[in-house]
Amino acid sequence: MEESHCSAEPNLPASTSSETAAPSSPEHTKQSISIRRSTHESDMKDNGDLTHGVLHAIDSTSKQPTIHLWLQYIQLGQMGANHFRAKNYDTFHFTPYSSKDNWNKANPKLAIVAEIKRKGEDAKPATNSSNQQGVIDDLIDFVFSGSYLSITIKVLLVIFIIYFTVTLGVRIGFELQKSRLGVEKDTKETYTGKGWFGDYEQKCVATDNNELGLREKTARLFGESKKSDEEHAEALISWLEREGGYFHPNLQMRRVDPSDPTSFFGMFVNDFIPEDELILRVPRSMVLDSTEEEPEREVMTCATVRNLVNQLKLKDDSKYAPYVNYLMDTQPPGCLSAWSKAGKDLFTQVTTPSDPFDWVDKLSPPSWSEAGKNFLSSVTGTPKKIVDELPPYTPFKWTGVWHDDCEGSDDPLEEYAALIVIQRSWDDKLIPVFDMMSHGNGHWLNTVHSNVHDTDIDVSVYASRDIRANEQIHTSYNRCDSCGNRQYMYGTDSIL
């Protein structure tokens, strides 16, 4: 405690008891306090020439512990007494002593916890390895000394410092999270991108990064599109031909309406192609797979996802550079798992029977006729007695599959790769150019292809019938020799 907390103190007579009037403080008038000689034994022979010693502040109600302070000069006793009287100490004793260290050695249970010294004089604080309360008392002395006004100001200052520190820490945490996700400061900003349906504009409306959908996160992570769909198609076909593949001269990657940049982008025929003619061949060197000799064909092939993650990180340095650049520029994650929290909540509300949505109740399977329930049971393979909702039954599962089954992280790049594998792969294989053919059964289907899982041959596509000019090329995602059980289990809900 320094004298700067109070005004200069008067001299105390060298006696065992003193009562003198304290001078006026700039803040308030201090009353003289009686300081009596304690009953503690002094180590000084001549008590008539007192200069320093121990001040004992005592609470006669015993609600507070007795405090022992070192007075560097006895004249500072009134200052110390006035200070502790404000803390409800009402009795003050003094013991002349040669030094603080000698007192602490002789009276270890009555250790000195603070020192009162003159302003500007350097003095080491009282120390005692077994008593850390002195440090706390020093802080309390600083905050609670002075007038009520100065105490109030100090308390408010401490509260402000604590609030500022906590707020700054939280803010830094958010900024680090944004930086990791590649999300800019204004998450409500509008961004644009390119897709098969042309240019699209998306506005981030989530107020919290944790509520952003993967579509928004990856759009910001990858940035603006660097090439148009036509430029990417040209790069992919050039890569195909360099690798020894084949792209029929009558095929063309273009929009449905070449004059409309927002129209659908796909694979079309610009002149007649006869039945059984080879129209596309993709070399095995272009197929991005799990790199495993006998991969397990699970709902998600984890090794393929990890391979794609590595290639996405390499970007232009990847052996699949034309393909990974095409994905990042034009293929946002489209399944429900990529939706924002608000989008998922809305989807759940409008597809799940609930009181606020009577029209959903009326459209839900339990309200259907027996014929309708029988039909739904037949196409979904679900027993009629438990048909109570429309598929998809687990619409948001895919990121969970990546986290749980593959032990993947929540890094947006990894989640993006996982959803791309779900959307575009044939089990464990991503096949560039081949995967740009749209799905279509019935009279739309106009191709047939070799077994994509036979690694001894290239992936070849043939015309399954005569194909007229301007027809779009379609393959089947569930009715082919390589489709396995998808013929019975794959439908609109799986596309979602």
Short mmCIF file of C-alpha atoms in Angstrom, two decimals:
data_model
loop_
_atom_site.label_atom_id
_atom_site.label_comp_id
_atom_site.label_asym_id
_atom_site.label_seq_id
_atom_site.Cartn_x
_atom_site.Cartn_y
_atom_site.Cartn_z
CA MET A 1 0.00 0.00 0.00
CA GLU A 2 1.47 3.39 -0.94
CA GLU A 3 0.91 6.77 0.66
CA SER A 4 -0.39 8.08 -2.67
CA HIS A 5 -3.78 6.69 -1.58
CA CYS A 6 -4.02 9.33 1.13
CA SER A 7 -2.63 12.78 1.99
CA ALA A 8 0.48 13.30 4.15
CA GLU A 9 0.11 11.99 7.69
CA PRO A 10 0.98 13.82 10.98
CA ASN A 11 3.72 12.69 13.31
CA LEU A 12 2.72 10.39 16.15
CA PRO A 13 4.32 10.91 19.53
CA ALA A 14 6.64 8.15 20.60
CA SER A 15 4.35 6.57 23.14
CA THR A 16 2.37 3.44 23.51
CA SER A 17 -0.87 5.27 22.89
CA SER A 18 -1.59 8.15 20.57
CA GLU A 19 -4.49 10.32 19.58
CA THR A 20 -3.81 13.09 17.08
CA ALA A 21 -5.97 14.89 14.60
CA ALA A 22 -5.44 13.79 11.03
CA PRO A 23 -5.20 16.45 8.35
CA SER A 24 -7.99 16.96 5.84
CA SER A 25 -7.88 14.67 2.83
CA PRO A 26 -8.88 16.05 -0.58
CA GLU A 27 -11.67 13.45 -0.52
CA HIS A 28 -12.94 13.37 3.03
CA THR A 29 -11.96 14.36 6.60
CA LYS A 30 -10.34 11.61 8.65
CA GLN A 31 -10.95 11.45 12.39
CA SER A 32 -8.15 10.74 14.87
CA ILE A 33 -8.07 7.08 15.90
CA SER A 34 -6.65 5.69 19.11
CA ILE A 35 -3.65 3.40 18.54
CA ARG A 36 -2.59 1.58 21.68
CA ARG A 37 0.55 -0.34 22.57
CA SER A 38 -0.04 -4.03 21.99
CA THR A 39 0.66 -6.78 24.47
CA HIS A 40 3.07 -8.43 22.01
CA GLU A 41 6.69 -8.46 23.12
CA SER A 42 9.03 -6.07 21.32
CA ASP A 43 12.63 -6.92 20.41
CA MET A 44 13.68 -3.29 20.79
CA LYS A 45 15.35 -2.31 24.07
CA ASP A 46 14.62 1.42 23.81
CA ASN A 47 10.93 1.94 23.14
CA GLY A 48 11.31 5.64 23.63
CA ASP A 49 12.84 6.12 20.25
CA LEU A 50 10.23 4.39 18.09
CA THR A 51 10.54 4.69 14.32
CA HIS A 52 8.94 1.55 12.92
CA GLY A 53 6.97 -1.52 13.91
CA VAL A 54 3.79 -3.55 13.37
CA LEU A 55 0.26 -2.12 13.21
CA HIS A 56 -2.46 -4.58 14.24
CA ALA A 57 -5.96 -3.94 12.78
CA ILE A 58 -8.57 -5.76 14.90
CA ASP A 59 -12.30 -6.35 14.38
CA SER A 60 -13.73 -6.57 17.90
CA THR A 61 -16.74 -8.51 16.56
CA SER A 62 -14.37 -11.24 15.32
CA LYS A 63 -16.14 -11.26 11.92
CA GLN A 64 -12.85 -10.45 10.21
CA PRO A 65 -9.36 -11.77 10.90
CA THR A 66 -6.79 -9.54 12.54
CA ILE A 67 -4.44 -7.97 10.01
CA HIS A 68 -0.78 -7.22 10.74
CA LEU A 69 0.89 -4.43 8.70
CA TRP A 70 4.43 -3.15 8.75
CA LEU A 71 4.78 0.59 9.37
CA GLN A 72 7.96 1.83 7.77
CA TYR A 73 7.47 4.99 9.80
CA ILE A 74 5.35 5.24 12.92
CA GLN A 75 3.96 8.53 11.62
CA LEU A 76 2.02 6.52 9.01
CA GLY A 77 -0.05 4.73 11.66
CA GLN A 78 -3.04 7.08 11.39
CA MET A 79 -3.17 6.54 7.62
CA GLY A 80 -3.31 2.78 8.07
CA ALA A 81 -5.88 3.00 10.83
CA ASN A 82 -8.14 5.28 8.76
CA HIS A 83 -7.91 2.88 5.85
CA PHE A 84 -8.94 -0.18 7.83
CA ARG A 85 -11.59 1.65 9.84
CA ALA A 86 -13.42 2.02 6.50
CA LYS A 87 -13.42 -1.80 6.39
CA ASN A 88 -15.11 -2.02 9.81
CA TYR A 89 -11.96 -2.60 11.87
CA ASP A 90 -12.40 -0.70 15.14
CA THR A 91 -9.37 -1.49 17.32
CA PHE A 92 -5.75 -0.68 16.48
CA HIS A 93 -2.59 -1.72 18.35
CA PHE A 94 1.09 -1.08 17.66
CA THR A 95 4.20 -3.14 18.44
CA PRO A 96 7.62 -1.54 17.96
CA TYR A 97 9.93 -3.97 16.20
CA SER A 98 13.36 -3.99 14.61
CA SER A 99 12.38 -5.39 11.19
CA LYS A 100 9.66 -7.22 9.27
CA ASP A 101 11.78 -10.35 8.85
CA ASN A 102 12.51 -10.51 12.57
CA TRP A 103 8.80 -10.17 13.36
CA ASN A 104 7.82 -12.91 10.90
CA LYS A 105 10.47 -15.23 12.34
CA ALA A 106 9.39 -14.60 15.91
CA ASN A 107 5.66 -14.65 15.15
CA PRO A 108 5.05 -16.98 12.17
CA LYS A 109 1.34 -17.21 12.92
CA LEU A 110 1.00 -13.42 12.88
CA ALA A 111 2.65 -12.82 9.53
CA ILE A 112 2.80 -9.32 8.07
CA VAL A 113 0.60 -9.15 4.96
CA ALA A 114 1.30 -5.62 3.71
CA GLU A 115 3.50 -2.58 4.24
CA ILE A 116 2.69 1.08 4.65
CA LYS A 117 5.49 3.25 3.29
CA ARG A 118 6.05 6.77 2.13
CA LYS A 119 5.41 7.64 -1.47
CA GLY A 120 8.41 7.26 -3.74
CA GLU A 121 10.38 5.01 -1.39
CA ASP A 122 11.21 1.57 -2.70
CA ALA A 123 10.43 -1.19 -0.31
CA LYS A 124 9.95 -4.88 -0.92
CA PRO A 125 6.50 -6.14 -0.02
CA ALA A 126 6.12 -8.38 2.97
CA THR A 127 6.69 -11.98 1.92
CA ASN A 128 5.69 -15.28 3.37
CA SER A 129 5.69 -18.41 1.23
CA SER A 130 2.89 -19.92 3.27
CA ASN A 131 0.64 -16.87 3.06
CA GLN A 132 -0.54 -15.67 -0.35
CA GLN A 133 -3.38 -13.64 1.06
CA GLY A 134 -1.12 -10.56 1.06
CA VAL A 135 -1.26 -10.36 -2.75
CA ILE A 136 -5.05 -10.48 -2.69
CA ASP A 137 -5.18 -7.87 0.06
CA ASP A 138 -2.93 -5.57 -1.95
CA LEU A 139 -5.35 -5.76 -4.86
CA ILE A 140 -8.33 -5.18 -2.58
CA ASP A 141 -6.51 -2.25 -0.96
CA PHE A 142 -5.98 -0.67 -4.36
CA VAL A 143 -9.62 -1.04 -5.43
CA PHE A 144 -11.33 -0.17 -2.16
CA SER A 145 -9.14 2.64 -0.85
CA GLY A 146 -10.18 6.28 -1.18
CA SER A 147 -13.55 7.97 -1.32
CA TYR A 148 -16.77 6.31 -2.33
CA LEU A 149 -16.53 8.03 -5.73
CA SER A 150 -13.01 6.75 -6.45
CA ILE A 151 -13.97 3.24 -5.26
CA THR A 152 -16.99 3.24 -7.61
CA ILE A 153 -14.83 4.34 -10.53
CA LYS A 154 -12.27 1.61 -9.82
CA VAL A 155 -14.93 -1.10 -9.53
CA LEU A 156 -16.49 -0.02 -12.85
CA LEU A 157 -13.03 -0.01 -14.42
CA VAL A 158 -12.37 -3.59 -13.27
CA ILE A 159 -15.79 -4.73 -14.59
CA PHE A 160 -15.09 -3.07 -17.93
CA ILE A 161 -11.66 -4.72 -18.21
CA ILE A 162 -13.17 -8.16 -17.50
CA TYR A 163 -16.02 -7.60 -20.00
CA PHE A 164 -13.64 -6.32 -22.67
CA THR A 165 -11.27 -9.27 -22.21
CA VAL A 166 -14.05 -11.87 -22.45
CA THR A 167 -15.64 -10.17 -25.48
CA LEU A 168 -12.30 -9.92 -27.25
CA GLY A 169 -11.57 -13.59 -26.59
CA VAL A 170 -14.95 -14.69 -28.00
CA ARG A 171 -14.52 -12.46 -31.04
CA ILE A 172 -11.04 -13.82 -31.76
CA GLY A 173 -12.46 -17.35 -31.52
CA PHE A 174 -15.17 -16.55 -34.09
CA GLU A 175 -12.65 -14.94 -36.46
CA LEU A 176 -10.35 -17.97 -36.24
CA GLN A 177 -13.32 -20.23 -37.06
CA LYS A 178 -14.23 -18.01 -40.03
CA SER A 179 -10.65 -18.10 -41.24
CA ARG A 180 -10.57 -21.89 -41.02
CA LEU A 181 -13.80 -22.17 -43.00
CA GLY A 182 -12.76 -19.50 -45.48
CA VAL A 183 -15.87 -17.47 -44.64
CA GLU A 184 -15.70 -13.72 -45.08
CA LYS A 185 -16.81 -11.29 -42.40
CA ASP A 186 -20.22 -10.54 -43.89
CA THR A 187 -22.00 -13.88 -44.02
CA LYS A 188 -25.09 -12.26 -45.53
CA GLU A 189 -23.21 -11.35 -48.70
CA THR A 190 -24.52 -12.52 -52.08
CA TYR A 191 -22.28 -14.73 -54.22
CA THR A 192 -22.65 -16.25 -57.69
CA GLY A 193 -21.54 -19.52 -59.21
CA LYS A 194 -22.10 -21.73 -62.24
CA GLY A 195 -23.87 -25.05 -62.45
CA TRP A 196 -25.59 -27.34 -64.89
CA PHE A 197 -28.61 -25.09 -64.73
CA GLY A 198 -26.53 -22.05 -65.65
CA ASP A 199 -25.42 -19.17 -63.45
CA TYR A 200 -27.03 -19.09 -60.03
CA GLU A 201 -27.10 -16.51 -57.28
CA GLN A 202 -27.15 -17.49 -53.64
CA LYS A 203 -27.60 -15.20 -50.65
CA CYS A 204 -26.31 -16.31 -47.28
CA VAL A 205 -29.04 -15.51 -44.78
CA ALA A 206 -27.65 -17.41 -41.78
CA THR A 207 -26.56 -15.16 -38.92
CA ASP A 208 -24.12 -17.67 -37.48
CA ASN A 209 -21.36 -19.63 -39.24
CA ASN A 210 -22.61 -22.79 -37.54
CA GLU A 211 -25.95 -22.33 -39.34
CA LEU A 212 -24.43 -21.96 -42.81
CA GLY A 213 -25.03 -24.81 -45.21
CA LEU A 214 -22.15 -26.64 -46.89
CA ARG A 215 -23.20 -25.07 -50.18
CA GLU A 216 -22.48 -21.58 -48.81
CA LYS A 217 -19.28 -22.67 -47.07
CA THR A 218 -17.77 -24.30 -50.15
CA ALA A 219 -18.83 -21.45 -52.44
CA ARG A 220 -16.84 -19.09 -50.24
CA LEU A 221 -14.04 -21.62 -49.80
CA PHE A 222 -13.52 -22.09 -53.55
CA GLY A 223 -14.24 -18.47 -54.50
CA GLU A 224 -15.66 -17.22 -57.78
CA SER A 225 -15.78 -19.54 -60.81
CA LYS A 226 -12.63 -19.22 -62.89
CA LYS A 227 -13.94 -20.80 -66.12
CA SER A 228 -17.28 -21.18 -67.85
CA ASP A 229 -18.96 -24.57 -68.26
CA GLU A 230 -17.97 -24.59 -71.93
CA GLU A 231 -14.31 -23.95 -71.05
CA HIS A 232 -14.33 -26.75 -68.49
CA ALA A 233 -15.94 -29.14 -71.00
CA GLU A 234 -13.27 -28.31 -73.57
CA ALA A 235 -10.51 -28.89 -70.97
CA LEU A 236 -12.02 -32.25 -69.98
CA ILE A 237 -12.35 -33.46 -73.58
CA SER A 238 -8.77 -32.37 -74.38
CA TRP A 239 -7.56 -34.30 -71.31
CA LEU A 240 -9.60 -37.32 -72.40
CA GLU A 241 -7.99 -37.33 -75.85
CA ARG A 242 -4.46 -36.84 -74.42
CA GLU A 243 -5.00 -39.94 -72.26
CA GLY A 244 -5.99 -41.97 -75.34
CA GLY A 245 -9.76 -41.77 -74.85
CA TYR A 246 -12.47 -41.15 -77.44
CA PHE A 247 -15.21 -38.51 -77.75
CA HIS A 248 -17.48 -38.98 -80.80
CA PRO A 249 -17.24 -36.06 -83.25
CA ASN A 250 -21.04 -35.81 -83.29
CA LEU A 251 -21.14 -35.26 -79.52
CA GLN A 252 -21.11 -31.80 -78.04
CA MET A 253 -21.12 -30.38 -74.51
CA ARG A 254 -23.41 -27.34 -74.63
CA ARG A 255 -26.52 -25.69 -73.26
CA VAL A 256 -30.01 -26.66 -74.34
CA ASP A 257 -30.34 -23.19 -75.83
CA PRO A 258 -26.86 -21.98 -76.80
CA SER A 259 -28.16 -18.40 -76.86
CA ASP A 260 -29.34 -18.64 -73.23
CA PRO A 261 -26.42 -18.84 -70.76
CA THR A 262 -28.82 -19.87 -67.98
CA SER A 263 -30.27 -22.89 -69.79
CA PHE A 264 -29.39 -26.50 -68.89
CA PHE A 265 -25.85 -27.66 -69.66
CA GLY A 266 -25.35 -31.26 -70.79
CA MET A 267 -24.18 -33.69 -73.46
CA PHE A 268 -25.99 -33.47 -76.81
CA VAL A 269 -25.81 -34.96 -80.30
CA ASN A 270 -25.37 -32.47 -83.13
CA ASP A 271 -25.78 -35.08 -85.89
CA PHE A 272 -27.16 -38.60 -86.33
CA ILE A 273 -25.41 -41.49 -84.49
CA PRO A 274 -26.46 -45.05 -85.42
CA GLU A 275 -27.22 -47.83 -82.94
CA ASP A 276 -24.26 -49.76 -81.44
CA GLU A 277 -21.74 -47.08 -82.40
CA LEU A 278 -19.05 -46.18 -79.83
CA ILE A 279 -19.66 -42.63 -78.64
CA LEU A 280 -17.35 -42.33 -75.58
CA ARG A 281 -14.39 -44.17 -74.09
CA VAL A 282 -12.79 -43.12 -70.79
CA PRO A 283 -9.32 -44.61 -70.09
CA ARG A 284 -8.79 -46.21 -66.68
CA SER A 285 -5.99 -43.70 -66.03
CA MET A 286 -8.67 -41.01 -65.68
CA VAL A 287 -10.83 -42.88 -63.17
CA LEU A 288 -10.50 -41.52 -59.62
CA ASP A 289 -11.12 -44.37 -57.20
CA SER A 290 -10.20 -45.71 -53.77
CA THR A 291 -6.77 -46.96 -55.02
CA GLU A 292 -7.59 -50.26 -53.27
CA GLU A 293 -7.35 -53.56 -55.15
CA GLU A 294 -10.59 -54.91 -53.68
CA PRO A 295 -12.54 -51.94 -52.30
CA GLU A 296 -15.56 -52.47 -50.09
CA ARG A 297 -18.62 -51.06 -51.82
CA GLU A 298 -20.33 -49.51 -48.85
CA VAL A 299 -22.93 -46.71 -48.91
CA MET A 300 -19.91 -44.39 -48.96
CA THR A 301 -16.45 -45.54 -50.00
CA CYS A 302 -14.29 -43.70 -47.50
CA ALA A 303 -11.01 -44.28 -49.35
CA THR A 304 -12.41 -42.66 -52.51
CA VAL A 305 -13.48 -39.61 -50.50
CA ARG A 306 -9.98 -39.29 -49.01
CA ASN A 307 -8.40 -39.61 -52.44
CA LEU A 308 -10.68 -36.87 -53.77
CA VAL A 309 -9.85 -34.64 -50.78
CA ASN A 310 -6.15 -34.97 -51.60
CA GLN A 311 -6.73 -34.15 -55.27
CA LEU A 312 -8.87 -31.12 -54.40
CA LYS A 313 -6.06 -29.80 -52.22
CA LEU A 314 -3.54 -30.26 -55.05
CA LYS A 315 -5.78 -28.35 -57.51
CA ASP A 316 -3.69 -27.62 -60.65
CA ASP A 317 -0.94 -29.96 -59.47
CA SER A 318 -3.28 -32.95 -59.39
CA LYS A 319 -3.13 -35.58 -62.12
CA TYR A 320 -6.92 -35.05 -62.27
CA ALA A 321 -6.59 -31.25 -62.47
CA PRO A 322 -9.17 -30.68 -65.27
CA TYR A 323 -11.69 -32.75 -63.31
CA VAL A 324 -11.15 -31.32 -59.82
CA ASN A 325 -11.21 -27.76 -61.23
CA TYR A 326 -14.47 -28.58 -63.00
CA LEU A 327 -15.95 -29.88 -59.73
CA MET A 328 -14.90 -26.90 -57.64
CA ASP A 329 -16.00 -24.36 -60.24
CA THR A 330 -19.34 -25.82 -61.31
CA GLN A 331 -20.54 -28.55 -58.96
CA PRO A 332 -21.88 -27.34 -55.61
CA PRO A 333 -23.01 -30.05 -53.17
CA GLY A 334 -26.66 -30.58 -54.01
CA CYS A 335 -28.09 -33.12 -51.58
CA LEU A 336 -30.07 -32.21 -48.48
CA SER A 337 -27.10 -32.80 -46.19
CA ALA A 338 -25.54 -29.64 -47.68
CA TRP A 339 -28.48 -27.41 -46.77
CA SER A 340 -28.31 -24.76 -44.08
CA LYS A 341 -29.85 -25.34 -40.67
CA ALA A 342 -32.81 -23.13 -41.62
CA GLY A 343 -33.34 -25.11 -44.84
CA LYS A 344 -33.21 -28.44 -43.03
CA ASP A 345 -35.66 -27.20 -40.38
CA LEU A 346 -38.09 -26.05 -43.07
CA PHE A 347 -37.80 -29.33 -44.99
CA THR A 348 -38.53 -31.28 -41.81
CA GLN A 349 -41.55 -29.11 -41.03
CA VAL A 350 -43.17 -29.50 -44.45
CA THR A 351 -42.54 -33.25 -44.74
CA THR A 352 -43.41 -34.34 -41.21
CA PRO A 353 -47.02 -34.40 -39.97
CA SER A 354 -47.50 -31.72 -37.32
CA ASP A 355 -50.29 -29.59 -35.91
CA PRO A 356 -49.22 -26.26 -37.50
CA PHE A 357 -49.28 -27.84 -40.96
CA ASP A 358 -52.67 -29.46 -41.45
CA TRP A 359 -52.10 -29.81 -45.18
CA VAL A 360 -49.03 -31.96 -44.50
CA ASP A 361 -51.15 -34.25 -42.34
CA LYS A 362 -53.65 -34.63 -45.17
CA LEU A 363 -50.88 -35.47 -47.66
CA SER A 364 -48.99 -37.87 -45.39
CA PRO A 365 -49.33 -41.66 -45.97
CA PRO A 366 -51.49 -42.39 -42.88
CA SER A 367 -54.24 -40.33 -44.54
CA TRP A 368 -54.00 -42.17 -47.85
CA SER A 369 -56.47 -44.69 -49.18
CA GLU A 370 -55.75 -48.39 -48.89
CA ALA A 371 -54.80 -48.46 -52.58
CA GLY A 372 -52.37 -45.59 -52.06
CA LYS A 373 -50.76 -47.27 -49.04
CA ASN A 374 -50.44 -50.53 -50.98
CA PHE A 375 -48.76 -48.70 -53.87
CA LEU A 376 -46.29 -46.87 -51.60
CA SER A 377 -45.49 -50.12 -49.81
CA SER A 378 -44.81 -51.86 -53.11
CA VAL A 379 -42.42 -49.19 -54.47
CA THR A 380 -40.54 -48.63 -51.21
CA GLY A 381 -40.47 -52.18 -49.92
CA THR A 382 -41.86 -51.01 -46.60
CA PRO A 383 -44.64 -53.04 -44.93
CA LYS A 384 -47.96 -51.23 -45.25
CA LYS A 385 -48.63 -51.27 -41.52
CA ILE A 386 -45.55 -49.06 -40.81
CA VAL A 387 -45.81 -46.73 -43.82
CA ASP A 388 -46.30 -43.39 -42.06
CA GLU A 389 -44.10 -40.95 -43.98
CA LEU A 390 -42.76 -40.28 -47.44
CA PRO A 391 -39.13 -40.98 -48.35
CA PRO A 392 -36.39 -39.92 -47.98
CA TYR A 393 -36.49 -41.34 -44.45
CA THR A 394 -33.07 -40.06 -43.41
CA PRO A 395 -32.65 -37.00 -45.65
CA PHE A 396 -29.65 -35.46 -43.87
CA LYS A 397 -27.58 -38.57 -43.23
CA TRP A 398 -24.64 -38.26 -45.62
CA THR A 399 -22.38 -35.91 -43.65
CA GLY A 400 -23.13 -38.09 -40.64
CA VAL A 401 -22.00 -41.18 -42.58
CA TRP A 402 -18.73 -39.39 -43.39
CA HIS A 403 -18.20 -38.43 -39.73
CA ASP A 404 -19.23 -41.74 -38.18
CA ASP A 405 -18.43 -44.51 -40.67
CA CYS A 406 -15.33 -42.90 -42.21
CA GLU A 407 -14.23 -41.02 -39.07
CA GLY A 408 -13.97 -37.88 -41.19
CA SER A 409 -13.73 -34.32 -39.89
CA ASP A 410 -16.16 -31.41 -40.28
CA ASP A 411 -13.73 -29.58 -42.56
CA PRO A 412 -15.94 -28.17 -45.38
CA LEU A 413 -13.53 -29.49 -48.03
CA GLU A 414 -13.83 -33.03 -46.65
CA GLU A 415 -17.62 -32.84 -46.33
CA TYR A 416 -17.81 -31.48 -49.90
CA ALA A 417 -15.74 -34.40 -51.20
CA ALA A 418 -17.96 -36.88 -49.34
CA LEU A 419 -21.13 -35.47 -50.89
CA ILE A 420 -19.57 -35.32 -54.37
CA VAL A 421 -18.75 -39.03 -54.09
CA ILE A 422 -22.35 -39.74 -53.07
CA GLN A 423 -23.74 -37.61 -55.92
CA ARG A 424 -21.44 -38.58 -58.79
CA SER A 425 -19.65 -41.86 -58.15
CA TRP A 426 -20.36 -45.39 -59.30
CA ASP A 427 -19.79 -46.99 -55.90
CA ASP A 428 -16.05 -46.37 -55.38
CA LYS A 429 -15.33 -44.72 -58.75
CA LEU A 430 -15.55 -41.16 -60.08
CA ILE A 431 -15.46 -41.26 -63.89
CA PRO A 432 -14.78 -37.87 -65.56
CA VAL A 433 -16.86 -36.97 -68.65
CA PHE A 434 -18.84 -40.20 -68.23
CA ASP A 435 -20.51 -38.65 -65.15
CA MET A 436 -21.66 -35.67 -67.22
CA MET A 437 -24.34 -37.81 -68.89
CA SER A 438 -27.76 -37.20 -67.36
CA HIS A 439 -30.03 -39.89 -65.98
CA GLY A 440 -33.04 -40.99 -67.98
CA ASN A 441 -34.99 -44.24 -68.34
CA GLY A 442 -37.71 -45.25 -70.78
CA HIS A 443 -37.70 -43.57 -74.19
CA TRP A 444 -35.06 -41.05 -72.99
CA LEU A 445 -32.45 -43.77 -72.46
CA ASN A 446 -30.24 -43.96 -75.56
CA THR A 447 -26.93 -45.46 -74.36
CA VAL A 448 -25.46 -48.62 -72.87
CA HIS A 449 -22.02 -48.91 -71.29
CA SER A 450 -19.44 -51.49 -70.29
CA ASN A 451 -18.99 -52.69 -66.72
CA VAL A 452 -17.39 -49.77 -64.90
CA HIS A 453 -16.00 -52.14 -62.24
CA ASP A 454 -14.01 -54.25 -64.70
CA THR A 455 -10.61 -52.60 -64.24
CA ASP A 456 -9.09 -54.54 -67.16
CA ILE A 457 -10.99 -52.50 -69.73
CA ASP A 458 -11.75 -48.84 -70.34
CA VAL A 459 -15.20 -47.45 -69.64
CA SER A 460 -16.95 -47.47 -73.02
CA VAL A 461 -20.36 -46.05 -73.96
CA TYR A 462 -22.37 -47.15 -77.03
CA ALA A 463 -25.58 -45.94 -78.66
CA SER A 464 -28.35 -48.33 -77.58
CA ARG A 465 -30.53 -47.13 -80.45
CA ASP A 466 -30.35 -44.63 -83.29
CA ILE A 467 -29.83 -41.17 -81.83
CA ARG A 468 -31.18 -38.20 -83.73
CA ALA A 469 -29.59 -34.76 -83.96
CA ASN A 470 -30.20 -32.45 -80.95
CA GLU A 471 -31.10 -35.35 -78.66
CA GLN A 472 -29.57 -35.24 -75.21
CA ILE A 473 -27.40 -38.19 -74.19
CA HIS A 474 -28.90 -40.16 -71.29
CA THR A 475 -27.62 -43.07 -69.25
CA SER A 476 -29.38 -44.96 -66.49
CA TYR A 477 -28.33 -44.63 -62.86
CA ASN A 478 -30.30 -47.68 -61.77
CA ARG A 479 -30.96 -49.95 -64.77
CA CYS A 480 -27.61 -51.04 -66.11
CA ASP A 481 -25.26 -54.03 -65.88
CA SER A 482 -23.14 -52.17 -63.30
CA CYS A 483 -26.05 -50.86 -61.23
CA GLY A 484 -26.46 -53.80 -58.86
CA ASN A 485 -29.35 -53.44 -56.42
CA ARG A 486 -29.96 -49.83 -57.39
CA GLN A 487 -32.63 -51.11 -59.76
CA TYR A 488 -34.74 -51.90 -56.72
CA MET A 489 -33.55 -49.36 -54.17
CA TYR A 490 -32.72 -46.18 -56.12
CA GLY A 491 -35.30 -43.48 -56.84
CA THR A 492 -36.16 -39.81 -56.49
CA ASP A 493 -35.55 -39.85 -52.75
CA SER A 494 -32.04 -41.22 -53.36
CA ILE A 495 -31.30 -38.37 -55.74
CA LEU A 496 -32.26 -35.98 -52.93
#
